[in-house]
Amino acid sequence: MSADTPDGRYWNAAKETRPRAEREAEVLGLMQQQLAYVYEHLPFYRRHYDAHGFHPRDVRTIEDFTAKVPVITKQMLRDDQEAHPPFGSYVGRDPDIARIHGSSGTSGKPTLYAISRRDWSYIADVMAQGLYTCGVRPDDRVQLATVYSLFMGGWGALLGTERLGATAFPIGAGETERQLDLMYRIGSTVLITTPTYALHMLETAAAQGRDTVNSPLRLGIFIGEPGASIPGTRHALERGWGIVVRDMATTSEMTPWSTNAECEAGNGMHVMQDEVWTEIVDKNDSTRLLPDGQSGAVVYSHLRRRSQPMLRFYSGDESHMSYEPCRCGRSYPRLPAGVYGRLDDMLIIKGANVYPSQVQRALLSIPGVGVEFRIILERVGALDEARLQVEHAPDLPRESRQAHIAELGERIARRLKTDTSISFRVEVVDHGSIERSVSKAKRVFDNRPKFRPG
Amino acid sequence: MSADTPDGRYWNAAKETRPRAEREAEVLGLMQQQLAYVYEHLPFYRRHYDAHGFHPRDVRTIEDFTAKVPVITKQMLRDDQEAHPPFGSYVGRDPDIARIHGSSGTSGKPTLYAISRRDWSYIADVMAQGLYTCGVRPDDRVQLATVYSLFMGGWGALLGTERLGATAFPIGAGETERQLDLMYRIGSTVLITTPTYALHMLETAAAQGRDTVNSPLRLGIFIGEPGASIPGTRHALERGWGIVVRDMATTSEMTPWSTNAECEAGNGMHVMQDEVWTEIVDKNDSTRLLPDGQSGAVVYSHLRRRSQPMLRFYSGDESHMSYEPCRCGRSYPRLPAGVYGRLDDMLIIKGANVYPSQVQRALLSIPGVGVEFRIILERVGALDEARLQVEHAPDLPRESRQAHIAELGERIARRLKTDTSISFRVEVVDHGSIERSVSKAKRVFDNRPKFRPG
């Protein structure tokens, strides 16, 4: 356990507050060591670098790293595991594997994660630093409503909670009523889960007649989905639970190296640039770093991980970064709006670009709208049709119910047209009629015929 | 990590092989320390001991411990948590709680377990010793098909696997087809789960057309249920998976202090008497220790745990013990037939005592019988009626199917009559028609009216 300032403000003050130039001098050294290591010992990287005419010695500055190191993608990792089972030829030199986990495997076959004992121990410190940044302290009781199975998300949060020295209550996701009974009985002060599940817990607690605003919780930390940085979702969680909301979402392939964490200033997640070097690059040119504030593709690099290290992993996520000083005193840059959408989640509807998170943001700003919705896309003749099914709030007035619902539907359609330029056909459905998820919600059903190039 | 003999036979040779007298000298000291600690600091114990006129100084020998220390029961713990929420007045002196878990809560309200940081770290060693005794080694890949949620079972096995230095793959229970895909893909060498789930995995693997006898597994360690010490179940697992089967079942209230573990001799679980002092006492007199080989009630005492220590916990389980020397060289006594049934699982049918495990043992000895069954008890008039639904094996011959099934039913009924003296009405049902459990199977449905005393 460590919290090395008298007022307990930082997990590691020297590391978190040092000047950028000092940090980046260390970062450059780490980059050079990692590149030399992967080139010498990890055939996956050597082949890739050789094929691109890149050699580690070409990196003499941090700028070189962006300009010269070829990116890798999830598909490349998947192909390499296929060719070099089970963990790929990027598993590391003589790894003493402590843990095996895997991706959700949307293609049906999960990508396997192998983490060495050294890395598993060290990542606990990184996770503890992140949770401490979000406000967790050793005297907290932390309810971890996260799935403990193949996927990594919850395991990293548990590891960090243990290292930080707080009490861990890793109950898993599901059995919501029992989960709530235990939250109140134990007096959990911190909840870690996905925004989707926290909203579902809120509804269930309200249905049980609980005073959620005065629950034992004081802090919620949200992982697995970008929701906590979406103002509407954040406010619904803050108001409903009476808690401080902090975002700690990252790209699932990077967990448990969850190096994004929001401080008490609440103005976006800090990025631990001395653990995972995070770049925002041009979507069409991954060698071009974007300036502060400009939105682009997120590229991640493990600076210290030796088992399955990701170097310039092109995540498919979109965000923007800011080096504006933060009043918390940390010198790390921030992602002011979180990681706000997967580029590959972006929908093209009637020729326009729309993120599901935009729709969510719009809905949460309208009183009377519930928390669950679905976007259903169909092709009618040659045209896209966009339907939105959305629940009304549980407290809909009993009288003139139909008129209320009709009016709500019109307001939603107008708002979406303004925010996304798309005319949605809106169906307001009963509260509770859309199936709840215990982890990530599936909200887009794209039934249009696919174009298959080639 | 520790494996302190040149041939790696023991986790801790000095501890495991020392003479009984030497061990018991230490045990007596630990008992006296624990009694003094709980009497001074844990109001639950002080009240209980005062009410029984017992004082810790009364224990001068190991025999005194059995003869003088009053037992505690699950109901007493439950009542104490009700009166002193959330963890009871036996939680420990200033406990720095690392983990909160809970019982399955058959009464609807789980008993809460709170484990201090010191105890959580030390129990990892105990679990590692147990897994090492069962045959796990640091180069194993251990698939932990156990639920990670409120209940403790799987968490203890994971903790021990980590401390032992093997690779942990804690995938959880469920999603059986994916679980099997990953077992073969990763090359898991050890499986830890319940006997019920391992049998279900076996059936699923057979349905997938896999060669289970030549699976990557070499060893199965079974927890959560007594099945692995029941010869029929053990043989089905050994033959089906082509593995060595080792039992590590204990009473759920004691996990993760799972101090029973079967060695390479395969003749019952060793009892780590220097961690949890385990007594077999008269069912009707808990102050009377039973001699070697005689069956009775199991009473457990934590010798080192300081947070929520159990001292003379009357588990409700039944077993017998043997101090016969074991060829493995460990001086710990053994439970030659495992922990073979809960006294409170015992059914009284038509006035006769029957354990569900007896029925299971009988069924597994009959060729053509599948692995799943249910006992359904009803009251018809003033009489008990006992029905048994049991699946036939998947490979039932196609011709004369009805005749085969009828004949099978008769054989089963005859066998049960012989083994249990009860006439069961047997219904042979289709393979796969009885719902599978991912953890402990519910096999008894007692629909008889209950007598409620008082």
PDB file of N, CA and C in Angstrom, chain A residues 342-417:
ATOM      1  N   ARG A 342     -16.529   3.869 -30.282  1.00  0.00           N
ATOM      2  CA  ARG A 342     -15.677   3.094 -31.163  1.00  0.00           C
ATOM      3  C   ARG A 342     -15.890   3.585 -32.569  1.00  0.00           C
ATOM      4  N   LEU A 343     -14.796   3.800 -33.296  1.00  0.00           N
ATOM      5  CA  LEU A 343     -14.962   4.162 -34.695  1.00  0.00           C
ATOM      6  C   LEU A 343     -15.782   3.096 -35.399  1.00  0.00           C
ATOM      7  N   ASP A 344     -15.575   1.844 -35.024  1.00  0.00           N
ATOM      8  CA  ASP A 344     -16.334   0.790 -35.697  1.00  0.00           C
ATOM      9  C   ASP A 344     -17.748   0.639 -35.150  1.00  0.00           C
ATOM     10  N   ASP A 345     -18.104   1.400 -34.107  1.00  0.00           N
ATOM     11  CA  ASP A 345     -19.494   1.452 -33.679  1.00  0.00           C
ATOM     12  C   ASP A 345     -20.246   2.521 -34.453  1.00  0.00           C
ATOM     13  N   MET A 346     -19.511   3.366 -35.157  1.00  0.00           N
ATOM     14  CA  MET A 346     -20.144   4.480 -35.847  1.00  0.00           C
ATOM     15  C   MET A 346     -21.096   3.944 -36.907  1.00  0.00           C
ATOM     16  N   LEU A 347     -22.299   4.477 -36.902  1.00  0.00           N
ATOM     17  CA  LEU A 347     -23.300   4.034 -37.868  1.00  0.00           C
ATOM     18  C   LEU A 347     -23.356   5.023 -39.022  1.00  0.00           C
ATOM     19  N   ILE A 348     -23.560   4.508 -40.185  1.00  0.00           N
ATOM     20  CA  ILE A 348     -23.819   5.404 -41.315  1.00  0.00           C
ATOM     21  C   ILE A 348     -25.276   5.189 -41.694  1.00  0.00           C
ATOM     22  N   ILE A 349     -26.103   6.189 -41.397  1.00  0.00           N
ATOM     23  CA  ILE A 349     -27.537   6.077 -41.640  1.00  0.00           C
ATOM     24  C   ILE A 349     -27.923   7.158 -42.641  1.00  0.00           C
ATOM     25  N   LYS A 350     -28.523   6.742 -43.714  1.00  0.00           N
ATOM     26  CA  LYS A 350     -28.913   7.703 -44.761  1.00  0.00           C
ATOM     27  C   LYS A 350     -27.738   8.613 -45.106  1.00  0.00           C
ATOM     28  N   GLY A 351     -26.549   8.034 -45.085  1.00  0.00           N
ATOM     29  CA  GLY A 351     -25.361   8.781 -45.477  1.00  0.00           C
ATOM     30  C   GLY A 351     -24.734   9.613 -44.371  1.00  0.00           C
ATOM     31  N   ALA A 352     -25.394   9.715 -43.219  1.00  0.00           N
ATOM     32  CA  ALA A 352     -24.831  10.537 -42.128  1.00  0.00           C
ATOM     33  C   ALA A 352     -24.151   9.662 -41.092  1.00  0.00           C
ATOM     34  N   ASN A 353     -23.140  10.218 -40.410  1.00  0.00           N
ATOM     35  CA  ASN A 353     -22.434   9.485 -39.355  1.00  0.00           C
ATOM     36  C   ASN A 353     -23.111   9.711 -38.005  1.00  0.00           C
ATOM     37  N   VAL A 354     -23.437   8.647 -37.322  1.00  0.00           N
ATOM     38  CA  VAL A 354     -24.087   8.769 -36.018  1.00  0.00           C
ATOM     39  C   VAL A 354     -23.473   7.760 -35.060  1.00  0.00           C
ATOM     40  N   TYR A 355     -23.154   8.216 -33.839  1.00  0.00           N
ATOM     41  CA  TYR A 355     -22.751   7.292 -32.788  1.00  0.00           C
ATOM     42  C   TYR A 355     -23.949   6.986 -31.909  1.00  0.00           C
ATOM     43  N   PRO A 356     -24.097   5.738 -31.500  1.00  0.00           N
ATOM     44  CA  PRO A 356     -25.157   5.411 -30.531  1.00  0.00           C
ATOM     45  C   PRO A 356     -25.073   6.308 -29.290  1.00  0.00           C
ATOM     46  N   SER A 357     -23.843   6.679 -28.895  1.00  0.00           N
ATOM     47  CA  SER A 357     -23.706   7.509 -27.694  1.00  0.00           C
ATOM     48  C   SER A 357     -24.318   8.898 -27.896  1.00  0.00           C
ATOM     49  N   GLN A 358     -24.335   9.382 -29.131  1.00  0.00           N
ATOM     50  CA  GLN A 358     -25.004  10.669 -29.404  1.00  0.00           C
ATOM     51  C   GLN A 358     -26.494  10.563 -29.140  1.00  0.00           C
ATOM     52  N   VAL A 359     -27.043   9.438 -29.596  1.00  0.00           N
ATOM     53  CA  VAL A 359     -28.476   9.211 -29.392  1.00  0.00           C
ATOM     54  C   VAL A 359     -28.767   9.138 -27.901  1.00  0.00           C
ATOM     55  N   GLN A 360     -27.910   8.407 -27.174  1.00  0.00           N
ATOM     56  CA  GLN A 360     -28.108   8.253 -25.736  1.00  0.00           C
ATOM     57  C   GLN A 360     -28.068   9.608 -25.030  1.00  0.00           C
ATOM     58  N   ARG A 361     -27.094  10.416 -25.413  1.00  0.00           N
ATOM     59  CA  ARG A 361     -26.934  11.735 -24.825  1.00  0.00           C
ATOM     60  C   ARG A 361     -28.209  12.564 -25.032  1.00  0.00           C
ATOM     61  N   ALA A 362     -28.749  12.511 -26.259  1.00  0.00           N
ATOM     62  CA  ALA A 362     -29.957  13.279 -26.575  1.00  0.00           C
ATOM     63  C   ALA A 362     -31.134  12.790 -25.724  1.00  0.00           C
ATOM     64  N   LEU A 363     -31.275  11.474 -25.617  1.00  0.00           N
ATOM     65  CA  LEU A 363     -32.421  10.914 -24.889  1.00  0.00           C
ATOM     66  C   LEU A 363     -32.383  11.295 -23.417  1.00  0.00           C
ATOM     67  N   LEU A 364     -31.187  11.235 -22.837  1.00  0.00           N
ATOM     68  CA  LEU A 364     -31.085  11.481 -21.403  1.00  0.00           C
ATOM     69  C   LEU A 364     -31.350  12.941 -21.051  1.00  0.00           C
ATOM     70  N   SER A 365     -31.368  13.803 -22.062  1.00  0.00           N
ATOM     71  CA  SER A 365     -31.640  15.218 -21.782  1.00  0.00           C
ATOM     72  C   SER A 365     -33.138  15.521 -21.777  1.00  0.00           C
ATOM     73  N   ILE A 366     -33.968  14.534 -22.122  1.00  0.00           N
ATOM     74  CA  ILE A 366     -35.412  14.774 -22.222  1.00  0.00           C
ATOM     75  C   ILE A 366     -36.132  14.181 -21.012  1.00  0.00           C
ATOM     76  N   PRO A 367     -36.800  15.027 -20.211  1.00  0.00           N
ATOM     77  CA  PRO A 367     -37.521  14.487 -19.053  1.00  0.00           C
ATOM     78  C   PRO A 367     -38.618  13.516 -19.496  1.00  0.00           C
ATOM     79  N   GLY A 368     -38.832  12.481 -18.713  1.00  0.00           N
ATOM     80  CA  GLY A 368     -39.883  11.525 -19.039  1.00  0.00           C
ATOM     81  C   GLY A 368     -39.388  10.334 -19.837  1.00  0.00           C
ATOM     82  N   VAL A 369     -38.114  10.392 -20.280  1.00  0.00           N
ATOM     83  CA  VAL A 369     -37.555   9.276 -21.050  1.00  0.00           C
ATOM     84  C   VAL A 369     -36.870   8.309 -20.081  1.00  0.00           C
ATOM     85  N   GLY A 370     -37.066   7.001 -20.293  1.00  0.00           N
ATOM     86  CA  GLY A 370     -36.421   5.990 -19.450  1.00  0.00           C
ATOM     87  C   GLY A 370     -34.982   5.781 -19.866  1.00  0.00           C
ATOM     88  N   VAL A 371     -34.315   4.772 -19.254  1.00  0.00           N
ATOM     89  CA  VAL A 371     -32.885   4.604 -19.521  1.00  0.00           C
ATOM     90  C   VAL A 371     -32.568   3.646 -20.670  1.00  0.00           C
ATOM     91  N   GLU A 372     -33.524   2.824 -21.060  1.00  0.00           N
ATOM     92  CA  GLU A 372     -33.188   1.824 -22.069  1.00  0.00           C
ATOM     93  C   GLU A 372     -33.745   2.187 -23.443  1.00  0.00           C
ATOM     94  N   PHE A 373     -32.942   1.900 -24.465  1.00  0.00           N
ATOM     95  CA  PHE A 373     -33.407   2.156 -25.833  1.00  0.00           C
ATOM     96  C   PHE A 373     -32.722   1.194 -26.786  1.00  0.00           C
ATOM     97  N   ARG A 374     -33.278   1.129 -27.980  1.00  0.00           N
ATOM     98  CA  ARG A 374     -32.700   0.321 -29.057  1.00  0.00           C
ATOM     99  C   ARG A 374     -32.797   1.074 -30.374  1.00  0.00           C
ATOM    100  N   ILE A 375     -31.743   0.981 -31.137  1.00  0.00           N
ATOM    101  CA  ILE A 375     -31.775   1.527 -32.495  1.00  0.00           C
ATOM    102  C   ILE A 375     -31.902   0.338 -33.445  1.00  0.00           C
ATOM    103  N   ILE A 376     -32.906   0.389 -34.304  1.00  0.00           N
ATOM    104  CA  ILE A 376     -33.116  -0.714 -35.252  1.00  0.00           C
ATOM    105  C   ILE A 376     -33.029  -0.138 -36.659  1.00  0.00           C
ATOM    106  N   LEU A 377     -32.101  -0.695 -37.431  1.00  0.00           N
ATOM    107  CA  LEU A 377     -31.896  -0.174 -38.780  1.00  0.00           C
ATOM    108  C   LEU A 377     -32.370  -1.198 -39.790  1.00  0.00           C
ATOM    109  N   GLU A 378     -33.156  -0.725 -40.756  1.00  0.00           N
ATOM    110  CA  GLU A 378     -33.638  -1.614 -41.807  1.00  0.00           C
ATOM    111  C   GLU A 378     -33.488  -0.953 -43.162  1.00  0.00           C
ATOM    112  N   ARG A 379     -33.537  -1.782 -44.181  1.00  0.00           N
ATOM    113  CA  ARG A 379     -33.497  -1.232 -45.542  1.00  0.00           C
ATOM    114  C   ARG A 379     -34.886  -1.424 -46.118  1.00  0.00           C
ATOM    115  N   VAL A 380     -35.516  -0.332 -46.521  1.00  0.00           N
ATOM    116  CA  VAL A 380     -36.830  -0.403 -47.146  1.00  0.00           C
ATOM    117  C   VAL A 380     -36.658   0.067 -48.581  1.00  0.00           C
ATOM    118  N   GLY A 381     -36.736  -0.864 -49.507  1.00  0.00           N
ATOM    119  CA  GLY A 381     -36.397  -0.535 -50.892  1.00  0.00           C
ATOM    120  C   GLY A 381     -34.922  -0.181 -50.928  1.00  0.00           C
ATOM    121  N   ALA A 382     -34.582   0.990 -51.458  1.00  0.00           N
ATOM    122  CA  ALA A 382     -33.179   1.393 -51.514  1.00  0.00           C
ATOM    123  C   ALA A 382     -32.819   2.290 -50.342  1.00  0.00           C
ATOM    124  N   LEU A 383     -33.761   2.523 -49.437  1.00  0.00           N
ATOM    125  CA  LEU A 383     -33.544   3.522 -48.391  1.00  0.00           C
ATOM    126  C   LEU A 383     -33.354   2.901 -47.017  1.00  0.00           C
ATOM    127  N   ASP A 384     -32.533   3.576 -46.204  1.00  0.00           N
ATOM    128  CA  ASP A 384     -32.401   3.185 -44.807  1.00  0.00           C
ATOM    129  C   ASP A 384     -33.613   3.668 -44.029  1.00  0.00           C
ATOM    130  N   GLU A 385     -34.063   2.805 -43.129  1.00  0.00           N
ATOM    131  CA  GLU A 385     -35.060   3.281 -42.187  1.00  0.00           C
ATOM    132  C   GLU A 385     -34.489   3.126 -40.781  1.00  0.00           C
ATOM    133  N   ALA A 386     -34.585   4.200 -39.991  1.00  0.00           N
ATOM    134  CA  ALA A 386     -34.038   4.174 -38.633  1.00  0.00           C
ATOM    135  C   ALA A 386     -35.183   4.220 -37.637  1.00  0.00           C
ATOM    136  N   ARG A 387     -35.304   3.150 -36.829  1.00  0.00           N
ATOM    137  CA  ARG A 387     -36.323   3.147 -35.786  1.00  0.00           C
ATOM    138  C   ARG A 387     -35.646   3.277 -34.429  1.00  0.00           C
ATOM    139  N   LEU A 388     -36.321   3.922 -33.532  1.00  0.00           N
ATOM    140  CA  LEU A 388     -35.827   4.002 -32.168  1.00  0.00           C
ATOM    141  C   LEU A 388     -36.928   3.514 -31.242  1.00  0.00           C
ATOM    142  N   GLN A 389     -36.630   2.448 -30.493  1.00  0.00           N
ATOM    143  CA  GLN A 389     -37.533   2.029 -29.422  1.00  0.00           C
ATOM    144  C   GLN A 389     -36.966   2.569 -28.129  1.00  0.00           C
ATOM    145  N   VAL A 390     -37.791   3.272 -27.381  1.00  0.00           N
ATOM    146  CA  VAL A 390     -37.276   3.852 -26.146  1.00  0.00           C
ATOM    147  C   VAL A 390     -38.342   3.750 -25.064  1.00  0.00           C
ATOM    148  N   GLU A 391     -37.896   3.435 -23.853  1.00  0.00           N
ATOM    149  CA  GLU A 391     -38.847   3.325 -22.743  1.00  0.00           C
ATOM    150  C   GLU A 391     -39.195   4.696 -22.182  1.00  0.00           C
ATOM    151  N   HIS A 392     -40.435   4.832 -21.718  1.00  0.00           N
ATOM    152  CA  HIS A 392     -40.744   6.028 -20.943  1.00  0.00           C
ATOM    153  C   HIS A 392     -40.281   5.803 -19.502  1.00  0.00           C
ATOM    154  N   ALA A 393     -40.170   6.867 -18.726  1.00  0.00           N
ATOM    155  CA  ALA A 393     -39.740   6.775 -17.337  1.00  0.00           C
ATOM    156  C   ALA A 393     -40.807   6.033 -16.520  1.00  0.00           C
ATOM    157  N   PRO A 394     -40.434   5.457 -15.366  1.00  0.00           N
ATOM    158  CA  PRO A 394     -41.420   4.677 -14.599  1.00  0.00           C
ATOM    159  C   PRO A 394     -42.551   5.538 -14.023  1.00  0.00           C
ATOM    160  N   ASP A 395     -42.298   6.843 -13.864  1.00  0.00           N
ATOM    161  CA  ASP A 395     -43.283   7.680 -13.174  1.00  0.00           C
ATOM    162  C   ASP A 395     -44.197   8.450 -14.132  1.00  0.00           C
ATOM    163  N   LEU A 396     -44.515   7.835 -15.263  1.00  0.00           N
ATOM    164  CA  LEU A 396     -45.431   8.477 -16.213  1.00  0.00           C
ATOM    165  C   LEU A 396     -46.789   8.743 -15.540  1.00  0.00           C
ATOM    166  N   PRO A 397     -47.354   9.964 -15.721  1.00  0.00           N
ATOM    167  CA  PRO A 397     -48.665  10.231 -15.102  1.00  0.00           C
ATOM    168  C   PRO A 397     -49.723   9.259 -15.606  1.00  0.00           C
ATOM    169  N   ARG A 398     -50.663   8.903 -14.734  1.00  0.00           N
ATOM    170  CA  ARG A 398     -51.673   7.902 -15.100  1.00  0.00           C
ATOM    171  C   ARG A 398     -52.723   8.480 -16.025  1.00  0.00           C
ATOM    172  N   GLU A 399     -53.056   9.737 -15.820  1.00  0.00           N
ATOM    173  CA  GLU A 399     -54.121  10.300 -16.661  1.00  0.00           C
ATOM    174  C   GLU A 399     -53.532  10.825 -17.982  1.00  0.00           C
ATOM    175  N   SER A 400     -54.342  10.807 -18.988  1.00  0.00           N
ATOM    176  CA  SER A 400     -53.946  11.200 -20.357  1.00  0.00           C
ATOM    177  C   SER A 400     -52.646  10.496 -20.770  1.00  0.00           C
ATOM    178  N   ARG A 401     -52.570   9.219 -20.412  1.00  0.00           N
ATOM    179  CA  ARG A 401     -51.340   8.465 -20.653  1.00  0.00           C
ATOM    180  C   ARG A 401     -50.950   8.447 -22.140  1.00  0.00           C
ATOM    181  N   GLN A 402     -51.961   8.123 -22.977  1.00  0.00           N
ATOM    182  CA  GLN A 402     -51.677   8.021 -24.416  1.00  0.00           C
ATOM    183  C   GLN A 402     -51.183   9.347 -24.974  1.00  0.00           C
ATOM    184  N   ALA A 403     -51.820  10.430 -24.533  1.00  0.00           N
ATOM    185  CA  ALA A 403     -51.423  11.749 -25.032  1.00  0.00           C
ATOM    186  C   ALA A 403     -49.986  12.071 -24.617  1.00  0.00           C
ATOM    187  N   HIS A 404     -49.649  11.733 -23.366  1.00  0.00           N
ATOM    188  CA  HIS A 404     -48.283  11.942 -22.887  1.00  0.00           C
ATOM    189  C   HIS A 404     -47.269  11.201 -23.748  1.00  0.00           C
ATOM    190  N   ILE A 405     -47.612   9.930 -24.018  1.00  0.00           N
ATOM    191  CA  ILE A 405     -46.677   9.102 -24.787  1.00  0.00           C
ATOM    192  C   ILE A 405     -46.490   9.643 -26.194  1.00  0.00           C
ATOM    193  N   ALA A 406     -47.588  10.052 -26.796  1.00  0.00           N
ATOM    194  CA  ALA A 406     -47.509  10.591 -28.160  1.00  0.00           C
ATOM    195  C   ALA A 406     -46.654  11.861 -28.178  1.00  0.00           C
ATOM    196  N   GLU A 407     -46.864  12.693 -27.199  1.00  0.00           N
ATOM    197  CA  GLU A 407     -46.123  13.960 -27.133  1.00  0.00           C
ATOM    198  C   GLU A 407     -44.631  13.704 -26.902  1.00  0.00           C
ATOM    199  N   LEU A 408     -44.355  12.717 -26.000  1.00  0.00           N
ATOM    200  CA  LEU A 408     -42.963  12.356 -25.712  1.00  0.00           C
ATOM    201  C   LEU A 408     -42.259  11.881 -26.986  1.00  0.00           C
ATOM    202  N   GLY A 409     -42.950  11.026 -27.736  1.00  0.00           N
ATOM    203  CA  GLY A 409     -42.393  10.514 -28.988  1.00  0.00           C
ATOM    204  C   GLY A 409     -42.033  11.646 -29.955  1.00  0.00           C
ATOM    205  N   GLU A 410     -42.910  12.626 -30.023  1.00  0.00           N
ATOM    206  CA  GLU A 410     -42.634  13.751 -30.937  1.00  0.00           C
ATOM    207  C   GLU A 410     -41.431  14.572 -30.481  1.00  0.00           C
ATOM    208  N   ARG A 411     -41.360  14.792 -29.171  1.00  0.00           N
ATOM    209  CA  ARG A 411     -40.218  15.563 -28.645  1.00  0.00           C
ATOM    210  C   ARG A 411     -38.905  14.857 -28.939  1.00  0.00           C
ATOM    211  N   ILE A 412     -38.926  13.526 -28.744  1.00  0.00           N
ATOM    212  CA  ILE A 412     -37.700  12.743 -28.983  1.00  0.00           C
ATOM    213  C   ILE A 412     -37.287  12.840 -30.448  1.00  0.00           C
ATOM    214  N   ALA A 413     -38.258  12.668 -31.342  1.00  0.00           N
ATOM    215  CA  ALA A 413     -37.957  12.688 -32.778  1.00  0.00           C
ATOM    216  C   ALA A 413     -37.374  14.046 -33.175  1.00  0.00           C
ATOM    217  N   ARG A 414     -37.963  15.113 -32.633  1.00  0.00           N
ATOM    218  CA  ARG A 414     -37.460  16.458 -32.967  1.00  0.00           C
ATOM    219  C   ARG A 414     -36.030  16.630 -32.464  1.00  0.00           C
ATOM    220  N   ARG A 415     -35.802  16.192 -31.245  1.00  0.00           N
ATOM    221  CA  ARG A 415     -34.489  16.367 -30.659  1.00  0.00           C
ATOM    222  C   ARG A 415     -33.414  15.586 -31.423  1.00  0.00           C
ATOM    223  N   LEU A 416     -33.775  14.349 -31.818  1.00  0.00           N
ATOM    224  CA  LEU A 416     -32.803  13.528 -32.549  1.00  0.00           C
ATOM    225  C   LEU A 416     -32.514  14.126 -33.927  1.00  0.00           C
ATOM    226  N   LYS A 417     -33.539  14.659 -34.532  1.00  0.00           N
ATOM    227  CA  LYS A 417     -33.354  15.295 -35.847  1.00  0.00           C
ATOM    228  C   LYS A 417     -32.357  16.454 -35.712  1.00  0.00           C
TER     229      LYS A 417
END
